[in-house]
Amino acid sequence: MAHLVLTGAPLALLAALAACGGSKEDADHVAMTDTAAAKPVELKVSNVMIGKRIGTGKHVTEPTFQFAPADTVYVSVGTSGSTGADHLTAAWRSQTGEVVQQSSEPIPAAGENAAFQWSQPKGMKPGTYKVVVFLGNDSADTKVFVVKK
């Protein structure tokens, strides 16, 4: 038989359950829920979008995978969780796999996104490119896009 030692709010909640005729199962559920809520959640990349325009909250407002040579390509990256890496990186790669640009941003506050952009002063050459998003040193997502004349 397992024994739990509770203090503070969980103990008060258990006492209230007992006073109202709550069962042992109710008390065990409260104790497990409180323990789960205290655990930090591993940071993950979520909702990676690519497009031609970026708007409020650094969200892509014109999503697409096809661009003209003179366009700027934007990628918006959301995160969820609270522990882990302290930065995001976007590595823009050419058709040959060469990194043509790489930049990093700190992990955004909860509910906010990080945004990265890439363009070329003389225009991008037509072809297939990709952007690899890293969470810390681990690749987390890849978006492939095409530049057409």
PDB file of C-alpha atoms in Angstrom, residues 3-87:
ATOM      1  CA  HIS A   3       1.334   6.331   1.381  1.00  0.00           C
ATOM      2  CA  LEU A   4       1.272   9.940   0.289  1.00  0.00           C
ATOM      3  CA  VAL A   5       2.536  12.829   2.345  1.00  0.00           C
ATOM      4  CA  LEU A   6       0.693  16.009   1.441  1.00  0.00           C
ATOM      5  CA  THR A   7       0.981  19.556   2.700  1.00  0.00           C
ATOM      6  CA  GLY A   8      -0.575  22.896   1.895  1.00  0.00           C
ATOM      7  CA  ALA A   9      -3.378  23.214  -0.666  1.00  0.00           C
ATOM      8  CA  PRO A  10      -3.566  19.490  -1.563  1.00  0.00           C
ATOM      9  CA  LEU A  11      -4.014  18.641   2.126  1.00  0.00           C
ATOM     10  CA  ALA A  12      -6.784  21.220   2.488  1.00  0.00           C
ATOM     11  CA  LEU A  13      -8.496  19.861  -0.629  1.00  0.00           C
ATOM     12  CA  LEU A  14      -8.330  16.321   0.725  1.00  0.00           C
ATOM     13  CA  ALA A  15      -9.810  17.475   4.025  1.00  0.00           C
ATOM     14  CA  ALA A  16     -12.653  19.179   2.139  1.00  0.00           C
ATOM     15  CA  LEU A  17     -13.272  16.001   0.134  1.00  0.00           C
ATOM     16  CA  ALA A  18     -13.429  13.935   3.300  1.00  0.00           C
ATOM     17  CA  ALA A  19     -15.852  16.397   4.916  1.00  0.00           C
ATOM     18  CA  CYS A  20     -18.134  16.221   1.881  1.00  0.00           C
ATOM     19  CA  GLY A  21     -18.083  12.429   1.778  1.00  0.00           C
ATOM     20  CA  GLY A  22     -15.497  12.124  -1.009  1.00  0.00           C
ATOM     21  CA  SER A  23     -14.013   8.664  -1.636  1.00  0.00           C
ATOM     22  CA  LYS A  24     -10.414   7.453  -1.375  1.00  0.00           C
ATOM     23  CA  GLU A  25     -10.363   7.338  -5.198  1.00  0.00           C
ATOM     24  CA  ASP A  26     -11.250  11.052  -5.292  1.00  0.00           C
ATOM     25  CA  ALA A  27      -8.431  11.794  -2.859  1.00  0.00           C
ATOM     26  CA  ASP A  28      -5.940   9.714  -4.874  1.00  0.00           C
ATOM     27  CA  HIS A  29      -6.988  11.538  -8.078  1.00  0.00           C
ATOM     28  CA  VAL A  30      -6.434  14.932  -6.422  1.00  0.00           C
ATOM     29  CA  ALA A  31      -3.002  13.864  -5.180  1.00  0.00           C
ATOM     30  CA  MET A  32      -1.935  12.554  -8.621  1.00  0.00           C
ATOM     31  CA  THR A  33      -3.278  15.618 -10.453  1.00  0.00           C
ATOM     32  CA  ASP A  34      -1.394  17.951  -8.125  1.00  0.00           C
ATOM     33  CA  THR A  35       1.839  15.996  -8.684  1.00  0.00           C
ATOM     34  CA  ALA A  36       1.395  16.056 -12.497  1.00  0.00           C
ATOM     35  CA  ALA A  37       0.754  19.803 -12.492  1.00  0.00           C
ATOM     36  CA  ALA A  38       4.033  20.429 -10.687  1.00  0.00           C
ATOM     37  CA  LYS A  39       6.132  18.589 -13.313  1.00  0.00           C
ATOM     38  CA  PRO A  40       7.817  20.849 -15.879  1.00  0.00           C
ATOM     39  CA  VAL A  41       6.893  20.053 -19.487  1.00  0.00           C
ATOM     40  CA  GLU A  42       9.653  19.478 -22.056  1.00  0.00           C
ATOM     41  CA  LEU A  43       9.898  22.305 -24.610  1.00  0.00           C
ATOM     42  CA  LYS A  44       8.710  21.424 -28.151  1.00  0.00           C
ATOM     43  CA  VAL A  45       8.407  23.250 -31.453  1.00  0.00           C
ATOM     44  CA  SER A  46       4.837  23.658 -32.664  1.00  0.00           C
ATOM     45  CA  ASN A  47       2.964  25.332 -35.480  1.00  0.00           C
ATOM     46  CA  VAL A  48       5.800  26.089 -37.922  1.00  0.00           C
ATOM     47  CA  MET A  49       4.415  28.128 -40.825  1.00  0.00           C
ATOM     48  CA  ILE A  50       6.104  29.486 -43.934  1.00  0.00           C
ATOM     49  CA  GLY A  51       4.848  32.327 -46.091  1.00  0.00           C
ATOM     50  CA  LYS A  52       5.222  35.746 -47.730  1.00  0.00           C
ATOM     51  CA  ARG A  53       3.992  37.984 -44.930  1.00  0.00           C
ATOM     52  CA  ILE A  54       4.313  38.145 -41.165  1.00  0.00           C
ATOM     53  CA  GLY A  55       1.804  39.899 -38.943  1.00  0.00           C
ATOM     54  CA  THR A  56       0.781  40.461 -35.357  1.00  0.00           C
ATOM     55  CA  GLY A  57       2.372  38.094 -32.877  1.00  0.00           C
ATOM     56  CA  LYS A  58       4.927  37.076 -35.525  1.00  0.00           C
ATOM     57  CA  HIS A  59       2.375  34.791 -37.199  1.00  0.00           C
ATOM     58  CA  VAL A  60       2.470  34.132 -40.957  1.00  0.00           C
ATOM     59  CA  THR A  61      -0.481  35.931 -42.559  1.00  0.00           C
ATOM     60  CA  GLU A  62       0.041  34.763 -46.155  1.00  0.00           C
ATOM     61  CA  PRO A  63       1.084  31.099 -46.030  1.00  0.00           C
ATOM     62  CA  THR A  64       2.615  29.588 -49.175  1.00  0.00           C
ATOM     63  CA  PHE A  65       5.375  27.274 -50.378  1.00  0.00           C
ATOM     64  CA  GLN A  66       5.890  29.129 -53.710  1.00  0.00           C
ATOM     65  CA  PHE A  67       7.858  32.342 -53.981  1.00  0.00           C
ATOM     66  CA  ALA A  68       9.133  34.750 -56.643  1.00  0.00           C
ATOM     67  CA  PRO A  69      12.859  35.584 -56.749  1.00  0.00           C
ATOM     68  CA  ALA A  70      12.303  39.074 -55.224  1.00  0.00           C
ATOM     69  CA  ASP A  71      10.108  37.814 -52.329  1.00  0.00           C
ATOM     70  CA  THR A  72      11.104  37.574 -48.694  1.00  0.00           C
ATOM     71  CA  VAL A  73      10.469  34.146 -47.184  1.00  0.00           C
ATOM     72  CA  TYR A  74       9.228  34.121 -43.587  1.00  0.00           C
ATOM     73  CA  VAL A  75       8.980  31.246 -41.151  1.00  0.00           C
ATOM     74  CA  SER A  76       7.058  31.560 -37.890  1.00  0.00           C
ATOM     75  CA  VAL A  77       7.772  29.123 -35.052  1.00  0.00           C
ATOM     76  CA  GLY A  78       5.691  28.516 -31.951  1.00  0.00           C
ATOM     77  CA  THR A  79       6.774  26.536 -28.915  1.00  0.00           C
ATOM     78  CA  SER A  80       5.055  24.761 -26.071  1.00  0.00           C
ATOM     79  CA  GLY A  81       6.471  23.586 -22.763  1.00  0.00           C
ATOM     80  CA  SER A  82       8.721  25.168 -20.222  1.00  0.00           C
ATOM     81  CA  THR A  83      12.049  23.369 -19.891  1.00  0.00           C
ATOM     82  CA  GLY A  84      14.824  22.581 -22.314  1.00  0.00           C
ATOM     83  CA  ALA A  85      16.620  24.587 -24.964  1.00  0.00           C
ATOM     84  CA  ASP A  86      17.011  28.352 -24.682  1.00  0.00           C
ATOM     85  CA  HIS A  87      17.009  29.267 -28.390  1.00  0.00           C
TER      86      HIS A  87
END
